[in-house]
PDB file of C-alpha atoms in Angstrom:
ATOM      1  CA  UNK H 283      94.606 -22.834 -73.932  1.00  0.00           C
ATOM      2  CA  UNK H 284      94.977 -24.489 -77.415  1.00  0.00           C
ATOM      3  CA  UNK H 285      97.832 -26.621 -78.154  1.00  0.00           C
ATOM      4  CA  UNK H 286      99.237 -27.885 -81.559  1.00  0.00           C
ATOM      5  CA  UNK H 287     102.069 -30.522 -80.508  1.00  0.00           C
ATOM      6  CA  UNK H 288     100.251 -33.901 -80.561  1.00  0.00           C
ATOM      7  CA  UNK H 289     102.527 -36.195 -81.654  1.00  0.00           C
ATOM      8  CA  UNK H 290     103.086 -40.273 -80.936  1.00  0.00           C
ATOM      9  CA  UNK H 291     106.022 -41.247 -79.429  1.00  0.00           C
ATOM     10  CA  UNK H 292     107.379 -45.262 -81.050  1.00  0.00           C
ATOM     11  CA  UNK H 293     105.312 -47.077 -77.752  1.00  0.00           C
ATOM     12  CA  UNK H 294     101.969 -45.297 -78.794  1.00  0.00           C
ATOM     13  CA  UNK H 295     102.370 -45.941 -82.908  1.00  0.00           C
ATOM     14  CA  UNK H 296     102.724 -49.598 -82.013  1.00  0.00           C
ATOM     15  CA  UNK H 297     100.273 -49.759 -78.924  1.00  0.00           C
ATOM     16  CA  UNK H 298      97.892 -48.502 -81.358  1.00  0.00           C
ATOM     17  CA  UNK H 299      98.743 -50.528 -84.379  1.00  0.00           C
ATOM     18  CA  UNK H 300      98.083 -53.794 -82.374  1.00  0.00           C
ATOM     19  CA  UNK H 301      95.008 -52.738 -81.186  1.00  0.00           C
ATOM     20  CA  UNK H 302      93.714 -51.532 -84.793  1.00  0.00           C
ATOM     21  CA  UNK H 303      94.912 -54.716 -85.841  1.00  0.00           C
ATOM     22  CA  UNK H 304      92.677 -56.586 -83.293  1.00  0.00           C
ATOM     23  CA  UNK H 305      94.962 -57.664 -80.953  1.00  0.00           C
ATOM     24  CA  UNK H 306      97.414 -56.537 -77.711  1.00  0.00           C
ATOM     25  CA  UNK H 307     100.923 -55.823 -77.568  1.00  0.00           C
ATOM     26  CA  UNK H 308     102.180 -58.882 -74.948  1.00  0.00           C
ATOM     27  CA  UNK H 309     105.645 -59.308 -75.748  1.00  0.00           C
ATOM     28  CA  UNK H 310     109.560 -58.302 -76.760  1.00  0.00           C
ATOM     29  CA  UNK H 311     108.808 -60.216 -80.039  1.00  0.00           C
ATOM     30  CA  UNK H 312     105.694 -58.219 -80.953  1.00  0.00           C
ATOM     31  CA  UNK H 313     107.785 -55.075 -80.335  1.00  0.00           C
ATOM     32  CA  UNK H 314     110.554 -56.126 -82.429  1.00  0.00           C
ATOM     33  CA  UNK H 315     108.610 -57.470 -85.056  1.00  0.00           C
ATOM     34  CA  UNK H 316     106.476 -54.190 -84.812  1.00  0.00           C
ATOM     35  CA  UNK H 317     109.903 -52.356 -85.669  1.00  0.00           C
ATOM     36  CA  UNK H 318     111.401 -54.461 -88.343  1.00  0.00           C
ATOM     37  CA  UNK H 319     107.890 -54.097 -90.064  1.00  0.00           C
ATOM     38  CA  UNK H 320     108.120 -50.374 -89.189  1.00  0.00           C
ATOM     39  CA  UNK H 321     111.579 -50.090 -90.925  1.00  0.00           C
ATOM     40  CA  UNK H 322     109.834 -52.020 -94.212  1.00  0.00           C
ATOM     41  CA  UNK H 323     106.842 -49.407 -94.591  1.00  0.00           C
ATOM     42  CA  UNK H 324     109.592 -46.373 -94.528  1.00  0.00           C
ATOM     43  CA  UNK H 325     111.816 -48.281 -97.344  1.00  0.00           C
ATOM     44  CA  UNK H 326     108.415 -48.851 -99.329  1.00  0.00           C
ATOM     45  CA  UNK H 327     106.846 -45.169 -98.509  1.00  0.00           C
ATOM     46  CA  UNK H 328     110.099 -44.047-100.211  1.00  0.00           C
ATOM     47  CA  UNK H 329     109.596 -46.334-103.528  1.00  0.00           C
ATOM     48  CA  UNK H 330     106.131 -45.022-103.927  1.00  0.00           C
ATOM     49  CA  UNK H 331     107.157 -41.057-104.474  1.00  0.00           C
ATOM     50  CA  UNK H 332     108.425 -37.889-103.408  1.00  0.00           C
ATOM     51  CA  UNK H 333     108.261 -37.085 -99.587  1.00  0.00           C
ATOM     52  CA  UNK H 334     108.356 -33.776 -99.111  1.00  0.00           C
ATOM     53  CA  UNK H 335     109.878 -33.356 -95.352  1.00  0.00           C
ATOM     54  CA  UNK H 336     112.767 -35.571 -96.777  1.00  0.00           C
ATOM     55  CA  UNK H 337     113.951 -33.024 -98.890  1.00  0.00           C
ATOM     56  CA  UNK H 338     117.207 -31.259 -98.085  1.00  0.00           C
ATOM     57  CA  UNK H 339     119.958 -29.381 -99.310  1.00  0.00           C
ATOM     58  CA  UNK H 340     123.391 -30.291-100.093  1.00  0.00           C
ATOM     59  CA  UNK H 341     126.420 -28.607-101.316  1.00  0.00           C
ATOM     60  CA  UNK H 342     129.982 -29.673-102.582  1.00  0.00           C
ATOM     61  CA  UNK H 343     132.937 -27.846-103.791  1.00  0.00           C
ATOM     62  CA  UNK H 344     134.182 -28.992-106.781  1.00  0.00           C
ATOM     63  CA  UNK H 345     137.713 -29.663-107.559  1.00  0.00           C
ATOM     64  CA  UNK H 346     139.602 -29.212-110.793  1.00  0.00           C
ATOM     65  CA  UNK H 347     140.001 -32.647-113.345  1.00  0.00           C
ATOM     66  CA  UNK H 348     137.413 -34.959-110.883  1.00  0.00           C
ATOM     67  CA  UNK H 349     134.427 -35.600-111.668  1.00  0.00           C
ATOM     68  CA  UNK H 350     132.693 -38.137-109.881  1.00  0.00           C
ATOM     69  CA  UNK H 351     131.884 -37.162-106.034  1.00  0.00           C
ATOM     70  CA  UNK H 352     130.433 -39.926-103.890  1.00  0.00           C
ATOM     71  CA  UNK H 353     127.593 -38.626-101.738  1.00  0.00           C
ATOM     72  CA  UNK H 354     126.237 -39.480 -98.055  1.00  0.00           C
ATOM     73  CA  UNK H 355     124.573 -42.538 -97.941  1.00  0.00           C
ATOM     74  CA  UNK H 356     121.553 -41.161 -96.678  1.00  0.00           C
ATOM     75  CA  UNK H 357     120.771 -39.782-100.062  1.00  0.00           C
ATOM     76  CA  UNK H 358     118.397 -41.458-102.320  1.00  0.00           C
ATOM     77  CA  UNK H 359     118.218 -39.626-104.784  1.00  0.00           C
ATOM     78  CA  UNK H 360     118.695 -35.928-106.531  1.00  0.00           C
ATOM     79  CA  UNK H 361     115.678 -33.925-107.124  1.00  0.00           C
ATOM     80  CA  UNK H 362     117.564 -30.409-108.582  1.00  0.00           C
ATOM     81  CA  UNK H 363     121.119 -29.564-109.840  1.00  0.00           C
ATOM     82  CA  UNK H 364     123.480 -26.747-109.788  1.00  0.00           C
ATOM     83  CA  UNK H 365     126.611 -24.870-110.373  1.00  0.00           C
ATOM     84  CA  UNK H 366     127.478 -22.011-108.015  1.00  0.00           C
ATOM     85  CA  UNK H 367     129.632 -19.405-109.026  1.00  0.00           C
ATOM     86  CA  UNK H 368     131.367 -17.015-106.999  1.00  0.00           C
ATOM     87  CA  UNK H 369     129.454 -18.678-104.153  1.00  0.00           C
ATOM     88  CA  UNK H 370     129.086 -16.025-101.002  1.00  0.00           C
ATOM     89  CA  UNK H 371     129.886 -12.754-103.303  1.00  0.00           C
ATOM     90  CA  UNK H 372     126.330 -11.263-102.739  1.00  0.00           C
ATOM     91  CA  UNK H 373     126.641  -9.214-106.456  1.00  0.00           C
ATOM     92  CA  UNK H 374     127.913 -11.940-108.125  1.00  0.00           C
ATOM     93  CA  UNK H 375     126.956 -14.889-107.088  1.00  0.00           C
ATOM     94  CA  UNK H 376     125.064 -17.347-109.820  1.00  0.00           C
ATOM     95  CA  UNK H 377     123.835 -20.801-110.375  1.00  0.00           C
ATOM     96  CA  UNK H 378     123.070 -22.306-113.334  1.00  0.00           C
ATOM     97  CA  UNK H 379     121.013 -25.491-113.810  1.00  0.00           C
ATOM     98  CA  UNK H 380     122.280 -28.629-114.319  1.00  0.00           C
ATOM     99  CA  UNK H 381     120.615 -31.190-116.706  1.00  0.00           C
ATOM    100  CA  UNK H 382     120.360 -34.969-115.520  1.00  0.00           C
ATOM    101  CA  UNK H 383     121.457 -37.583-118.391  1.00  0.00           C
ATOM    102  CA  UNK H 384     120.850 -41.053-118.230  1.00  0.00           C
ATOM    103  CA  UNK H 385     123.608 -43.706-117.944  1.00  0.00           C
ATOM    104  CA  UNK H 386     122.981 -44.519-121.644  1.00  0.00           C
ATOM    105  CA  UNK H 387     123.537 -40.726-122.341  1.00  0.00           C
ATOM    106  CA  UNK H 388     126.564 -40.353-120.262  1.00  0.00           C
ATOM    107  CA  UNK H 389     128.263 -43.797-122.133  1.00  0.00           C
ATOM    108  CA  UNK H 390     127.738 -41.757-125.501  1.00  0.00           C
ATOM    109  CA  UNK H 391     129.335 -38.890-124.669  1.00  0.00           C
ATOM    110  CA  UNK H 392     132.173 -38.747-127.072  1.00  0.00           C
ATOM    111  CA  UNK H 393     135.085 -37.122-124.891  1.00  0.00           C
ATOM    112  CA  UNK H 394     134.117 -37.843-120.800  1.00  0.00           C
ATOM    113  CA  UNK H 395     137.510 -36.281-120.184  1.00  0.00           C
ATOM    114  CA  UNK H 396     136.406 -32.469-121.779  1.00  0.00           C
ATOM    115  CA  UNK H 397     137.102 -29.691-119.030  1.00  0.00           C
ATOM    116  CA  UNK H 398     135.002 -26.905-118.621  1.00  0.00           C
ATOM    117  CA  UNK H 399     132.156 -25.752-115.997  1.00  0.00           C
ATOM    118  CA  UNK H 400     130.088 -28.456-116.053  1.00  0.00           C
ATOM    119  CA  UNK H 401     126.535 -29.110-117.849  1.00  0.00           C
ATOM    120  CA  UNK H 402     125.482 -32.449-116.933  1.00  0.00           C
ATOM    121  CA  UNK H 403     125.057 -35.172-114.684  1.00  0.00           C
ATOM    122  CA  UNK H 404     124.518 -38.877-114.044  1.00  0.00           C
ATOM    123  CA  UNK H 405     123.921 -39.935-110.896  1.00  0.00           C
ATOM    124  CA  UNK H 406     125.332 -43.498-110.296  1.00  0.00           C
ATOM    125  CA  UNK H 407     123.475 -45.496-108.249  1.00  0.00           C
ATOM    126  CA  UNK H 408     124.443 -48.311-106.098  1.00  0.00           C
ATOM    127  CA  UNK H 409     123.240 -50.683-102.785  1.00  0.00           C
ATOM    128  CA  UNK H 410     125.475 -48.170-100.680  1.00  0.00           C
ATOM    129  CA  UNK H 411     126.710 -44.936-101.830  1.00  0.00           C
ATOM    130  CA  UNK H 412     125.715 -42.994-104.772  1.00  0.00           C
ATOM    131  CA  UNK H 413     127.717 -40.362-106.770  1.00  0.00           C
ATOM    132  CA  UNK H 414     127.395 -37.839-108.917  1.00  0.00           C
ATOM    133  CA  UNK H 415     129.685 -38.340-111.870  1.00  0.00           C
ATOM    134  CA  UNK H 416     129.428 -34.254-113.729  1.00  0.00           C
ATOM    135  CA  UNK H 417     130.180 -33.245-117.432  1.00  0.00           C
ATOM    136  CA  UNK H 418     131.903 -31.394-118.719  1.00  0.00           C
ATOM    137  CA  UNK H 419     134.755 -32.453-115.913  1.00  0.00           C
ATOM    138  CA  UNK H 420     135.445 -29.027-113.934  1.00  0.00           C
ATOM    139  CA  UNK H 421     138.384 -27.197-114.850  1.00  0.00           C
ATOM    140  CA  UNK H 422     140.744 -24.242-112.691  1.00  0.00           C
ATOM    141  CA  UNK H 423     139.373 -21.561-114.255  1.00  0.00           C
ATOM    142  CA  UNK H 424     137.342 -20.430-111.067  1.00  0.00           C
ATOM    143  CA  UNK H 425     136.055 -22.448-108.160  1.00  0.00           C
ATOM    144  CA  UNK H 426     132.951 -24.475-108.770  1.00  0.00           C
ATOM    145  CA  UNK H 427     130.159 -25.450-105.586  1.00  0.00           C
ATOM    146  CA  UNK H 428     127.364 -28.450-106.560  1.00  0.00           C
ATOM    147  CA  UNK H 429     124.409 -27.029-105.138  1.00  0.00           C
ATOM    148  CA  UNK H 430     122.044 -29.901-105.086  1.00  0.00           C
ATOM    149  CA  UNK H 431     118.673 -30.733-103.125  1.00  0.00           C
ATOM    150  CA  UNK H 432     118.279 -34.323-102.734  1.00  0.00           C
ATOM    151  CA  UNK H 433     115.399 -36.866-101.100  1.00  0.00           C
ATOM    152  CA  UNK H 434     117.310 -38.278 -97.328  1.00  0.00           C
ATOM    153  CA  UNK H 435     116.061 -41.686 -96.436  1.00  0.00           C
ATOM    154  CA  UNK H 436     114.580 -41.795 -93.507  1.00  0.00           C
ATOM    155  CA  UNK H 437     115.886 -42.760 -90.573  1.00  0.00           C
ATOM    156  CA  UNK H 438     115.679 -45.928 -89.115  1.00  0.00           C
ATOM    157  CA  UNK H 439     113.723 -46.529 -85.897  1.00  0.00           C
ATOM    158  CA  UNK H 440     116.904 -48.624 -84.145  1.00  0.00           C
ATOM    159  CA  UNK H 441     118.504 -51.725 -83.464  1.00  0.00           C
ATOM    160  CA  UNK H 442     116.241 -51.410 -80.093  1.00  0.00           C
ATOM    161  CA  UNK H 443     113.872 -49.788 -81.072  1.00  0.00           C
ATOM    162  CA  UNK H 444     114.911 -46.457 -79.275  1.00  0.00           C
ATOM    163  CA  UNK H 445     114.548 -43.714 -81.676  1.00  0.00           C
ATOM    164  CA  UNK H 446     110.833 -42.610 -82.357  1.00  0.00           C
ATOM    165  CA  UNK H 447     109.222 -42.391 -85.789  1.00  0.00           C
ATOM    166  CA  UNK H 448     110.865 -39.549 -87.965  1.00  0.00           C
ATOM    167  CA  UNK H 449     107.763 -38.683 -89.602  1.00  0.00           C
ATOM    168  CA  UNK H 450     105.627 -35.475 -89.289  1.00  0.00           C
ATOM    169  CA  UNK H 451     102.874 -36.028 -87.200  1.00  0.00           C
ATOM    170  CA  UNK H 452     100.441 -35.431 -90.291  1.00  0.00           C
ATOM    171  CA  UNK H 453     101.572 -38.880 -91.654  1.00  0.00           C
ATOM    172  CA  UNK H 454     101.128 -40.611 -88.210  1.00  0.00           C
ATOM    173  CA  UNK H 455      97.629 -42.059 -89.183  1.00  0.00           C
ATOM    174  CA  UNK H 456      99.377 -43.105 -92.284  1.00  0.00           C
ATOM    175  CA  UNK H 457     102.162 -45.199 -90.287  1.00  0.00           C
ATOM    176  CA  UNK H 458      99.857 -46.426 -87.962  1.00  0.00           C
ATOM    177  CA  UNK H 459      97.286 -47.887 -90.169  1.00  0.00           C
ATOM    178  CA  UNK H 460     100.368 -49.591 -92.316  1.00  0.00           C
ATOM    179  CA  UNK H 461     101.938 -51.421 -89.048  1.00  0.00           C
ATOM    180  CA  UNK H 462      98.516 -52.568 -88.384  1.00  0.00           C
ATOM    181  CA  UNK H 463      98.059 -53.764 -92.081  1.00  0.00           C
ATOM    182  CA  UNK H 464     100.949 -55.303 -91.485  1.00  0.00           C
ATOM    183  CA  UNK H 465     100.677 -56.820 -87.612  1.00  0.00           C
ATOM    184  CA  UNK H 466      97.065 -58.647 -89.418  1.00  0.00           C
ATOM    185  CA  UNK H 467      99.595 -59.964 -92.215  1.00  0.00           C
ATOM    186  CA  UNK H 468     101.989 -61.809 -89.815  1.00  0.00           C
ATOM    187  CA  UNK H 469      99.340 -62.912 -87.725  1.00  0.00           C
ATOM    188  CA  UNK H 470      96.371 -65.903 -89.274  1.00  0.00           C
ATOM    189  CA  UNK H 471      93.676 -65.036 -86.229  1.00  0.00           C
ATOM    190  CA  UNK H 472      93.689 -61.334 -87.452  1.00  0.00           C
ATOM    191  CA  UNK H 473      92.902 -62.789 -91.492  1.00  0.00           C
ATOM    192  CA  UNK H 474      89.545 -61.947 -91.719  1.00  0.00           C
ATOM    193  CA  UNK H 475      90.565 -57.859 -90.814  1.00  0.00           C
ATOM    194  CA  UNK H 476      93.073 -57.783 -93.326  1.00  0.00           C
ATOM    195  CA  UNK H 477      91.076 -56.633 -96.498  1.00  0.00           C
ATOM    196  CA  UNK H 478      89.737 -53.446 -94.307  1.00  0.00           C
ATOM    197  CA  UNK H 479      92.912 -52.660 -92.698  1.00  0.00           C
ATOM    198  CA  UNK H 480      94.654 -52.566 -96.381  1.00  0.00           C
ATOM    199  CA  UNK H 481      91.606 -50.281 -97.765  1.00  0.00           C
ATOM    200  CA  UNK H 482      92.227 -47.915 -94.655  1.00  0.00           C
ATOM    201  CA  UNK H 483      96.030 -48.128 -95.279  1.00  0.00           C
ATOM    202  CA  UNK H 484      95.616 -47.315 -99.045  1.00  0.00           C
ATOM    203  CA  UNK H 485      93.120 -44.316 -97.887  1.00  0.00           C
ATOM    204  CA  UNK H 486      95.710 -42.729 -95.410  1.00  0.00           C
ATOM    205  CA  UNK H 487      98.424 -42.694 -97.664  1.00  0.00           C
ATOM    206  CA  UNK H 488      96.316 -41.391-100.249  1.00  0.00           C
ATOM    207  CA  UNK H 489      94.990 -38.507 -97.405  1.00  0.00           C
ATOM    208  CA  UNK H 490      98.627 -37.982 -96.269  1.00  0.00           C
ATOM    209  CA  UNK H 491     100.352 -38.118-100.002  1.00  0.00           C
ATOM    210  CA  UNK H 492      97.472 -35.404-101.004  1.00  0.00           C
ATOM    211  CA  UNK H 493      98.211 -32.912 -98.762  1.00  0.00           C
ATOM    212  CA  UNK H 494     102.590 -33.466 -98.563  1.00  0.00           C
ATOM    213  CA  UNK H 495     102.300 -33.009-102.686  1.00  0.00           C
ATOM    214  CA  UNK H 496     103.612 -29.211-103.878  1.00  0.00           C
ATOM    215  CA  UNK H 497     101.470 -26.618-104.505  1.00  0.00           C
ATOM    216  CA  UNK H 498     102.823 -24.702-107.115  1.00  0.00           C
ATOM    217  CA  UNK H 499     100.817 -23.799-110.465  1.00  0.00           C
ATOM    218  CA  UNK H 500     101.824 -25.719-113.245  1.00  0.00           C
ATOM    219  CA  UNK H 501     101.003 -24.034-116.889  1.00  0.00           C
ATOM    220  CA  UNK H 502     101.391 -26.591-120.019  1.00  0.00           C
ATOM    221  CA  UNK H 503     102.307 -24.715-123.026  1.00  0.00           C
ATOM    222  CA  UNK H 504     103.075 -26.276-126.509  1.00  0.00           C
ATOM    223  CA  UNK H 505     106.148 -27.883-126.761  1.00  0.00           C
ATOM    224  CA  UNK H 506     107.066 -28.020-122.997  1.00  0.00           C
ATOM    225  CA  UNK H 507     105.823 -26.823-119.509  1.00  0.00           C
ATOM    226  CA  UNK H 508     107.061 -24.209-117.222  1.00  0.00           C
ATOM    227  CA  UNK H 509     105.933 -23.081-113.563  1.00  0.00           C
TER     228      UNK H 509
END
């Protein structure tokens, strides 16, 4: 019978790494440094673009004269914006986009204190926890939700190394040829390997990035774009 659950648990991805990289896993210290390298890759993988499987919804009800909400700290970033109206009436129900301004937009806004159903938003980004600061601020005249879908960071592997990788197993040839690109880095015996381990890292991510991208039709038109 066919099967279609092959996954890696955190053991195998570094078992394998080492032995990409040319050498053996022998000790606590190449595990650990296995994992901090591990935790790297996933901060860099989420510099480089958009990955799809770490996008998720979130939702916050809005309340009347604030408007800056602090989000999770697992957010990175916001990808789309919107106010819910009415949210759970099935009729009546609405959203309306939100437009994202810049933090030089946002300082030139003439009144920030202007109540209505918000427009706008700057996201405010810091080392720790971001927020959404929203314009115009919402007022009382009905109950406002932020309906936003955001990019989650993903998760570490552990202090210990205990929780496997939270990747889908279509980027597992990805992470494994990184942590061996980057076993051969740390280690001046595996020099001569690194130029082909970095050219099959670059090719993976390329592989994996190609098929995790959206698939949506995109029509230019003058003036703009729409889907």
């Amino acid at each position: 019978m066919s099967t279609y659950a092959f996954d890696l648990d955190l053991g195998d991805v570094v078992e394998e790494a080492f032995e990409r990289a040319g050498s053996e896993l022998k000790s606590g210290y190449d595990y650990r440094t296995a994992r901090r390298s591990m935790n790297l890759i996933f901060l860099d993988w989420q510099n480089r673009g958009l990955n799809l499987w770490t996008i998720k919804n979130g939702a916050e009800t809005l309340v009347a004269g604030t408007a800056r909400y602090p989000l999770d700290s697992k957010v990175l970033d916001i990808v789309e914006a919107s106010i819910r109206t009415n949210a759970g009436d099935v009729s009546r129900q609405t959203d309306q986009s939100l437009t994202r301004i810049s933090v030089k937009q946002y300082s030139h806004l003439t009144n920030k204190l202007t109540k209505s159903k918000p427009l706008q938003y700057w996201l405010e980004k810091s080392d720790t926890v971001s927020s959404v600061n929203l314009w115009p601020v919402p007022d009382s005249t009905q109950t406002y939700v932020l309906e936003y879908y955001y990019i989650e960071r993903i998760a570490d592997i552990g202090a210990t190394g205990s929780d496997n990788p939270e990747v889908p197993s279509r980027f597992l040839p990805c992470l494994v040829a990184g942590l061996a690109y980057n076993i051969a880095l740390k280690k001046p015996e595996l020099a001569s390997r690194i130029p082909l381990l970095k050219s099959l890292y670059d090719e993976e991510w390329q592989n994996a990035t190609d098929a995790d991208r959206g698939k949506e039709s995109l029509f230019f038109v003058p003036g703009g774009y729409r889907y």
